[in-house]
Amino acid sequence: MSTLPARFENVLDLLLDAVCLVDVEGRFVYISAACQRIFGYAPEELVGGRMIELVHPDDRARTLDAAAAIMAGAPNPHFENRYVRKDGHVAHIMWSARWSADDGLRIAVARDITALKRAESVQSALLAISEAAHTAADLLELFHDIHVIIGGLLPARNFFVALVDAENDTLSFPYFVDEHDNAPQPIKLDSGSLSARVIRSGAALLLTSSGAGTMRENGNVGAGAPSLDWLGVPLIARSGMLGALVVQSYSGDTRYTDADKQLLQFVSTQIAAAIERKQTETRLRHIAQHDALTHLPNRKLFDDRLQAALARARHDHACLAVLYIDLDHFKQINDNLGHAAGDRLLHEVGRRISGCARESDTVGRMGGDEFVVLLTGIKQAAHALLVAEKIRAALQQPFALDEQRVSTVASIGVATYPEHADAGQALVRAADHAMYRAKKFGGNRCWMAMAELVE
C-alpha cells in the first residue's frame, strides 16, 4: 500500500509521466495513475510486484546495473530502457531516478518516449532500406535486408514477400520465412488468397483473432498456416503494383494493431522503390550477360564462369570440361524455312542442350549456331564424352516448329582440364578444334581433343 499522503497522490495522478517508488528489493511500493496509460496496467496490478519483470528481457541486465548504481548514490536523470506493456507491445521509457537512503526507496519518474523512438526508428529504417537498395547483391539479399529492417520496427518472425508475375497472372513467393511452412508454389492472382486480395485491392489488410476483421472470417491465407494475426501491405512502385509484404503471428504474445499497419504502409513505399530498383538492375544485368534469342549465358558470362570454375578446379585438384557444339548444315534450314524458323530452332536447341546438363553446369551460346557447355566436378574425361553423346542423341530427335518437323544434327568437340589445357581460352580453343575435326570426319559425332593439337 502507498505511504504517500492523499493530497500528494492526487497531484501525482494528474501528471502525464508515471511516478514510481521502488524498494530495496526492487518491488513497486507506489506507482501513479499514469502507469496505466504507459504500461497498460492499473496501479493496483503493479504494487508489490517486481519492477524487473516488466522490463524487456534484452534490457534487464543493464537495468539492474543502473538500479544498483542509483542505490549506491549516483542519480541517473536520463536512463532509457524498454518495458513490455500488458498488451505485449514494447514501450520505450526515459527514466529520471535517485535513491532516498532515509526512506529506503528508489524514486523514479517514467516518461513514455515510444512515439519519439518509433519516429527515429522509421527514419533509420528508411535510410537503411535506401542503402540496401544500393548495396544488396541481388533481390534475395535485398529481401533479407528488408526483413531485418522491418524486424527492428515491429515483430517480424514470420515474414514474406509476394511478387506479381503479370505475364502469367500469378503470385510467387521469392522470400518466405515462416516458423511452420516452407515457401509455397506460385498461385493464381484470382486464387482468393489474402496476399492476392491485398494486391488486387491495393489496400493494406489487418486481420486478427478478435475484432471486426478476423482470421476465422477471412481464412483463405494462401501462404503460411492459418495465423492469429495477419498484416499485409501492397508494394506499389512508379511502374505499378509489384506485390505485397506480409507479417503474421501464430502466438498471442505478438499482436498487430492499426498503428503497425500504418507504420508498415509508410515504409512500404520505400521498400517498393528499392525492389523496383533491384529488379531493374537484375534485368539489365541479365540482358548484358545473356543471349537475347535463347536467354542462355553469352560469351562474356560463360568466360567469367569458366575462369571461376578453373580457379576452383586448380584449388581442389579437380577436373572440368568444355563442350563446343555446332549444328551441321544449319544454313540450309535458314535458307529453306526462313530466319524466323531458324531462330525458333536455335531456341529449342538451347533448351534441349540445357536438359542434358546439370544445374551446376553452364550452357551458353557463342553466337550463330554455336553453343558451349561447361561441365564441372567430373571424375574423368570419359564422363564428359558421355554427356556429349547424350546431347548429340537429343539433338538428333526431330523438332516441332509450328506445323513442321525439322531435323538437325551436331558436331561436338570435347576438351578437359588439365589434360588438354590449363587456361580458359586455350580450353575453349581445344574444344573448338575438336569440333572441327568431328565435322571433317562427317559430322554428327563427338570428338575428344588431342593434346598435340592444343596450343
XYZ file of C-alpha atoms in Angstrom:
455
model
C 0.000 0.000 0.000
C 1.133 3.586 -0.640
C 2.514 5.614 2.291
C 2.032 8.961 0.484
C -0.447 11.495 1.837
C -3.640 11.565 -0.199
C -3.065 15.162 -1.367
C 0.266 14.151 -2.950
C -1.286 11.127 -4.644
C -3.989 13.323 -6.168
C -1.386 15.698 -7.592
C 0.789 12.890 -8.946
C -2.200 11.214 -10.562
C -2.640 14.305 -12.724
C 0.846 14.031 -14.222
C 1.334 12.543 -17.699
C 4.569 10.927 -16.540
C 4.406 7.972 -14.162
C 5.956 8.373 -10.707
C 7.241 5.168 -9.106
C 8.609 4.263 -5.709
C 10.608 1.028 -5.649
C 12.005 -0.586 -2.510
C 15.424 -2.099 -1.966
C 14.179 -5.485 -3.224
C 13.047 -3.957 -6.486
C 9.302 -4.078 -5.768
C 6.830 -1.328 -6.548
C 5.672 0.427 -3.370
C 3.740 3.123 -5.179
C 3.033 3.973 -8.825
C 0.869 6.826 -10.078
C -2.210 6.548 -12.280
C -0.241 7.471 -15.423
C 1.264 3.969 -15.356
C -1.926 2.607 -16.896
C -1.544 4.849 -19.930
C 2.134 3.983 -20.272
C 2.308 0.321 -19.255
C -1.305 -0.812 -19.649
C -1.559 -1.936 -16.010
C -3.637 -0.320 -13.295
C -1.530 0.772 -10.275
C -3.055 -1.911 -8.048
C -1.865 -4.583 -10.504
C 1.751 -3.497 -10.068
C 2.139 -2.559 -6.409
C 4.029 -5.358 -4.666
C 5.334 -6.772 -7.938
C 8.945 -6.775 -9.075
C 9.915 -3.949 -11.382
C 12.364 -6.056 -13.406
C 9.628 -8.443 -14.539
C 8.125 -5.690 -16.706
C 11.443 -4.809 -18.344
C 12.126 -6.142 -21.836
C 14.307 -9.278 -21.479
C 17.100 -7.761 -23.591
C 17.306 -4.723 -21.276
C 17.132 -6.425 -17.888
C 20.852 -6.805 -17.209
C 21.729 -3.161 -17.851
C 18.576 -2.027 -15.983
C 19.696 -3.915 -12.862
C 23.180 -2.409 -13.233
C 21.681 1.091 -13.457
C 19.441 0.456 -10.441
C 22.448 -0.702 -8.401
C 24.391 2.435 -9.355
C 21.458 4.655 -8.354
C 21.125 2.876 -4.982
C 24.867 3.417 -4.471
C 24.295 7.154 -4.637
C 24.649 8.018 -8.348
C 21.397 9.646 -9.585
C 20.546 8.961 -13.237
C 18.379 11.609 -14.934
C 18.392 10.124 -18.463
C 18.241 6.323 -18.395
C 16.419 4.657 -21.287
C 15.085 1.126 -21.449
C 12.145 -0.844 -22.791
C 9.175 -2.250 -20.935
C 6.690 -4.834 -22.162
C 3.171 -3.485 -21.915
C 0.218 -5.546 -20.755
C -0.883 -5.963 -24.408
C 2.528 -7.333 -25.352
C 3.759 -4.250 -27.168
C 7.042 -2.616 -26.255
C 7.176 0.810 -24.617
C 10.352 2.919 -24.668
C 10.819 4.723 -21.346
C 13.042 7.613 -20.285
C 13.714 7.437 -16.522
C 14.905 10.062 -14.096
C 15.745 8.339 -10.806
C 17.518 8.822 -7.492
C 17.873 6.892 -4.247
C 16.405 8.079 -0.933
C 18.527 6.474 1.773
C 16.287 7.803 4.548
C 13.209 6.112 3.076
C 14.985 3.088 1.569
C 13.254 3.834 -1.739
C 14.241 4.434 -5.352
C 12.233 7.400 -6.603
C 11.759 7.478 -10.372
C 9.775 9.370 -12.997
C 8.944 7.474 -16.193
C 8.287 9.309 -19.458
C 6.899 7.382 -22.430
C 9.137 8.157 -25.449
C 7.787 5.342 -27.629
C 6.447 7.714 -30.289
C 9.785 9.531 -30.490
C 11.706 6.269 -30.677
C 9.359 4.955 -33.354
C 9.853 8.108 -35.412
C 13.618 7.747 -35.060
C 13.381 4.057 -35.952
C 11.276 4.784 -39.030
C 13.759 7.395 -40.221
C 16.640 4.968 -39.679
C 14.672 2.228 -41.436
C 14.053 4.411 -44.488
C 17.757 5.213 -44.722
C 18.657 1.531 -44.249
C 16.221 0.458 -46.986
C 17.684 3.037 -49.364
C 21.207 1.814 -48.589
C 20.191 -1.810 -49.039
C 18.804 -0.995 -52.482
C 22.314 0.091 -53.493
C 24.426 -2.495 -51.667
C 22.451 -5.760 -51.881
C 23.964 -8.106 -54.435
C 20.596 -9.394 -55.648
C 16.897 -9.482 -54.857
C 17.223 -12.301 -52.322
C 19.818 -10.371 -50.328
C 17.642 -7.269 -50.533
C 14.633 -9.193 -49.172
C 16.756 -10.492 -46.296
C 17.953 -6.958 -45.500
C 14.375 -5.659 -45.582
C 13.292 -8.470 -43.244
C 15.945 -7.419 -40.723
C 14.967 -3.742 -41.042
C 11.250 -4.433 -40.575
C 12.103 -6.651 -37.599
C 13.549 -3.545 -35.943
C 10.203 -1.769 -36.258
C 7.725 -4.482 -35.311
C 7.677 -8.247 -34.658
C 8.547 -9.982 -37.954
C 9.409 -13.560 -37.081
C 7.066 -14.726 -39.849
C 7.655 -12.549 -42.898
C 7.292 -12.965 -46.636
C 7.310 -11.052 -49.891
C 4.840 -11.941 -52.645
C 5.612 -10.693 -56.161
C 3.289 -10.358 -59.130
C 4.104 -12.117 -62.404
C 1.797 -10.137 -64.684
C 2.724 -12.183 -67.749
C 1.489 -15.416 -66.179
C -1.105 -13.794 -63.881
C 0.471 -15.495 -60.867
C 1.870 -14.650 -57.479
C 5.249 -16.051 -56.395
C 6.954 -16.056 -53.001
C 10.688 -15.432 -53.582
C 11.318 -14.690 -49.885
C 9.366 -16.659 -47.307
C 10.336 -17.083 -43.640
C 7.755 -18.938 -41.578
C 8.044 -20.999 -38.400
C 5.562 -23.596 -39.694
C 5.721 -23.735 -43.503
C 8.121 -23.721 -46.426
C 7.669 -21.304 -49.305
C 4.523 -22.172 -51.281
C 4.428 -22.701 -55.029
C 3.209 -19.806 -57.206
C -0.545 -19.284 -57.078
C -3.014 -17.597 -59.401
C -3.832 -13.960 -58.719
C -7.517 -14.867 -58.690
C -6.959 -17.576 -56.062
C -8.696 -15.542 -53.388
C -5.666 -15.692 -51.086
C -5.092 -12.863 -48.632
C -1.928 -11.776 -50.464
C -3.796 -11.619 -53.766
C -6.584 -9.696 -52.049
C -4.126 -7.045 -50.863
C -2.622 -6.787 -54.339
C -5.912 -6.654 -56.229
C -7.391 -4.073 -53.856
C -4.216 -2.040 -53.438
C -5.090 -1.608 -49.761
C -3.420 -2.779 -46.548
C -5.181 -5.555 -44.663
C -5.052 -6.324 -40.937
C -6.805 -9.446 -39.668
C -6.734 -10.537 -36.049
C -8.090 -13.358 -33.923
C -10.562 -10.869 -32.467
C -12.249 -7.766 -33.769
C -14.090 -6.865 -36.950
C -11.710 -8.468 -39.420
C -10.837 -11.880 -38.031
C -8.823 -14.733 -39.465
C -11.803 -17.015 -38.939
C -13.893 -14.839 -41.257
C -11.109 -14.422 -43.829
C -9.385 -17.782 -43.653
C -8.068 -18.253 -47.217
C -4.487 -17.468 -46.256
C -2.873 -18.924 -49.371
C 0.662 -18.705 -47.924
C 1.619 -19.969 -44.491
C -0.544 -21.760 -41.949
C -3.658 -20.018 -40.558
C -2.371 -17.485 -38.048
C -3.768 -15.448 -35.169
C -2.839 -12.104 -36.707
C -2.115 -11.332 -40.367
C -0.898 -7.982 -41.688
C -0.210 -7.326 -45.358
C 0.535 -4.135 -47.288
C 0.738 -3.625 -51.062
C 4.062 -2.786 -52.683
C 3.299 -0.044 -55.185
C 6.138 1.472 -57.223
C 6.215 4.015 -60.034
C 5.897 1.196 -62.553
C 2.776 -0.150 -60.833
C 1.843 -2.945 -58.444
C 4.831 -5.130 -57.544
C 3.288 -7.386 -54.907
C 2.735 -7.481 -51.162
C 4.731 -7.583 -47.944
C 3.272 -9.679 -45.123
C 3.944 -10.337 -41.443
C 1.912 -12.810 -39.424
C 1.789 -14.156 -35.901
C 0.903 -17.593 -34.551
C 1.261 -16.582 -30.906
C -0.791 -14.430 -28.587
C 2.494 -12.862 -27.447
C 2.659 -10.949 -30.733
C -0.386 -8.962 -31.823
C -0.624 -6.434 -34.624
C -2.513 -3.146 -34.395
C -3.678 -0.330 -36.649
C -0.533 1.544 -35.638
C 1.557 -1.348 -37.015
C -0.481 -1.280 -40.216
C 0.099 2.442 -40.656
C 3.806 2.015 -39.952
C 4.194 -0.797 -42.483
C 2.219 1.176 -45.064
C 4.509 4.160 -44.519
C 7.745 2.251 -45.148
C 6.248 0.134 -47.954
C 6.707 2.964 -50.469
C 10.460 2.991 -49.853
C 10.559 -0.811 -49.932
C 8.709 -0.896 -53.262
C 11.155 1.639 -54.724
C 14.094 -0.477 -53.514
C 12.641 -3.646 -55.036
C 11.875 -1.876 -58.316
C 15.446 -0.589 -58.487
C 16.915 -4.031 -57.824
C 14.579 -5.655 -60.360
C 15.720 -3.154 -62.971
C 19.379 -3.801 -62.134
C 18.790 -7.548 -62.326
C 17.005 -7.224 -65.672
C 19.769 -5.047 -67.162
C 22.447 -7.389 -65.845
C 20.614 -10.339 -67.376
C 20.406 -8.551 -70.735
C 24.116 -7.747 -70.606
C 25.109 -11.309 -69.727
C 22.658 -13.427 -71.711
C 21.900 -14.136 -75.329
C 18.717 -12.339 -76.408
C 17.421 -15.255 -78.508
C 17.986 -18.275 -76.251
C 18.380 -16.458 -72.878
C 21.464 -18.607 -72.284
C 24.684 -17.091 -70.898
C 26.565 -15.211 -73.608
C 30.278 -15.433 -74.357
C 31.220 -12.919 -71.638
C 29.271 -14.631 -68.848
C 30.436 -18.069 -69.990
C 34.062 -16.899 -69.872
C 33.551 -15.474 -66.356
C 32.098 -18.758 -65.119
C 34.845 -20.734 -66.836
C 37.548 -18.668 -65.108
C 35.855 -19.129 -61.727
C 35.465 -22.879 -62.327
C 39.135 -23.207 -63.318
C 40.213 -21.422 -60.122
C 38.159 -23.881 -58.042
C 39.444 -26.842 -60.031
C 43.078 -25.812 -59.501
C 42.462 -25.380 -55.782
C 40.637 -28.705 -55.442
C 42.789 -30.614 -57.950
C 39.572 -31.433 -59.808
C 38.611 -31.901 -63.453
C 36.286 -29.926 -65.699
C 35.385 -29.999 -69.368
C 34.232 -27.708 -72.162
C 31.978 -28.990 -74.952
C 31.845 -26.988 -78.195
C 28.676 -27.692 -80.210
C 27.986 -26.650 -83.776
C 24.868 -27.587 -85.752
C 25.585 -29.330 -89.063
C 24.026 -27.770 -92.191
C 22.117 -25.121 -90.231
C 22.386 -22.691 -93.158
C 20.160 -24.973 -95.215
C 17.410 -24.705 -92.597
C 17.626 -20.907 -92.685
C 17.572 -20.895 -96.498
C 14.671 -23.343 -96.818
C 12.449 -22.315 -93.901
C 13.448 -18.727 -93.257
C 15.311 -16.981 -90.437
C 12.286 -16.931 -88.130
C 12.141 -20.728 -88.188
C 15.905 -20.848 -87.756
C 15.660 -18.639 -84.664
C 12.950 -20.869 -83.162
C 15.121 -23.900 -83.840
C 18.113 -22.315 -82.099
C 15.926 -21.529 -79.085
C 14.741 -25.138 -78.898
C 18.288 -26.442 -79.387
C 19.378 -24.373 -76.378
C 16.522 -25.830 -74.312
C 17.395 -29.368 -75.354
C 21.091 -28.964 -74.556
C 20.208 -27.482 -71.159
C 18.010 -30.506 -70.480
C 21.077 -32.739 -70.813
C 23.182 -30.725 -68.350
C 23.067 -30.400 -64.571
C 22.088 -27.260 -62.676
C 25.730 -26.848 -61.669
C 26.839 -26.813 -65.336
C 26.701 -23.810 -67.663
C 25.178 -23.893 -71.140
C 25.982 -20.853 -73.279
C 25.598 -19.587 -76.809
C 28.713 -18.288 -78.528
C 26.799 -16.890 -81.494
C 25.202 -18.198 -84.688
C 24.584 -21.924 -84.325
C 27.455 -22.495 -81.880
C 26.861 -23.482 -78.248
C 29.203 -24.329 -75.375
C 28.791 -26.352 -72.201
C 30.947 -26.115 -69.065
C 30.929 -29.329 -67.040
C 32.322 -29.023 -63.516
C 33.163 -31.682 -60.965
C 33.616 -34.511 -63.464
C 35.683 -37.514 -62.373
C 37.410 -38.226 -65.680
C 37.410 -37.185 -69.333
C 35.268 -40.155 -70.356
C 32.364 -38.709 -68.343
C 32.440 -35.535 -70.440
C 32.297 -37.645 -73.590
C 29.206 -39.421 -72.243
C 27.456 -36.081 -71.736
C 28.446 -35.014 -75.251
C 26.936 -38.205 -76.683
C 23.767 -37.589 -74.691
C 23.479 -34.108 -76.196
C 24.203 -35.355 -79.719
C 21.493 -38.013 -79.409
C 18.996 -35.491 -78.031
C 19.595 -33.100 -80.923
C 19.018 -35.896 -83.437
C 15.375 -36.105 -82.425
C 13.096 -34.032 -84.745
C 11.977 -30.580 -83.621
C 8.365 -29.450 -83.984
C 8.307 -25.895 -85.346
C 4.712 -24.787 -85.779
C 3.299 -27.406 -88.175
C 6.709 -28.554 -89.455
C 9.056 -31.205 -88.144
C 12.689 -30.225 -88.549
C 15.695 -32.479 -88.088
C 19.225 -31.377 -87.331
C 22.456 -32.947 -86.133
C 25.514 -31.540 -84.408
C 29.263 -31.928 -84.228
C 30.646 -31.734 -80.698
C 34.230 -31.180 -79.548
C 35.321 -32.073 -76.024
C 38.321 -30.701 -74.106
C 39.161 -31.266 -70.461
C 41.225 -29.596 -67.769
C 44.011 -30.337 -67.010
C 44.606 -32.859 -69.840
C 44.135 -30.542 -72.823
C 44.683 -27.037 -71.443
C 45.164 -25.200 -68.167
C 43.694 -21.815 -69.174
C 40.193 -20.772 -70.147
C 40.622 -19.584 -73.740
C 43.030 -22.406 -74.502
C 40.448 -24.913 -73.272
C 37.725 -23.369 -75.472
C 40.079 -23.403 -78.486
C 40.900 -27.056 -77.837
C 37.198 -27.959 -77.792
C 36.636 -25.829 -80.922
C 39.448 -27.636 -82.762
C 37.978 -30.979 -81.735
C 34.547 -29.903 -83.033
C 36.032 -29.073 -86.457
C 37.696 -32.483 -86.586
C 34.277 -34.017 -85.903
C 32.901 -32.066 -88.872
C 35.877 -33.072 -91.022
C 35.070 -36.727 -90.458
C 31.427 -36.354 -91.497
C 29.735 -34.503 -88.632
C 27.042 -35.793 -86.291
C 29.668 -37.111 -83.909
C 31.634 -36.250 -80.774
C 35.391 -35.821 -80.808
C 37.828 -35.641 -77.927
C 40.604 -33.036 -78.179
C 44.096 -34.282 -78.898
C 46.919 -32.995 -76.741
C 49.244 -32.461 -79.708
C 46.722 -30.042 -81.306
C 46.457 -27.816 -78.259
C 48.470 -24.612 -78.499
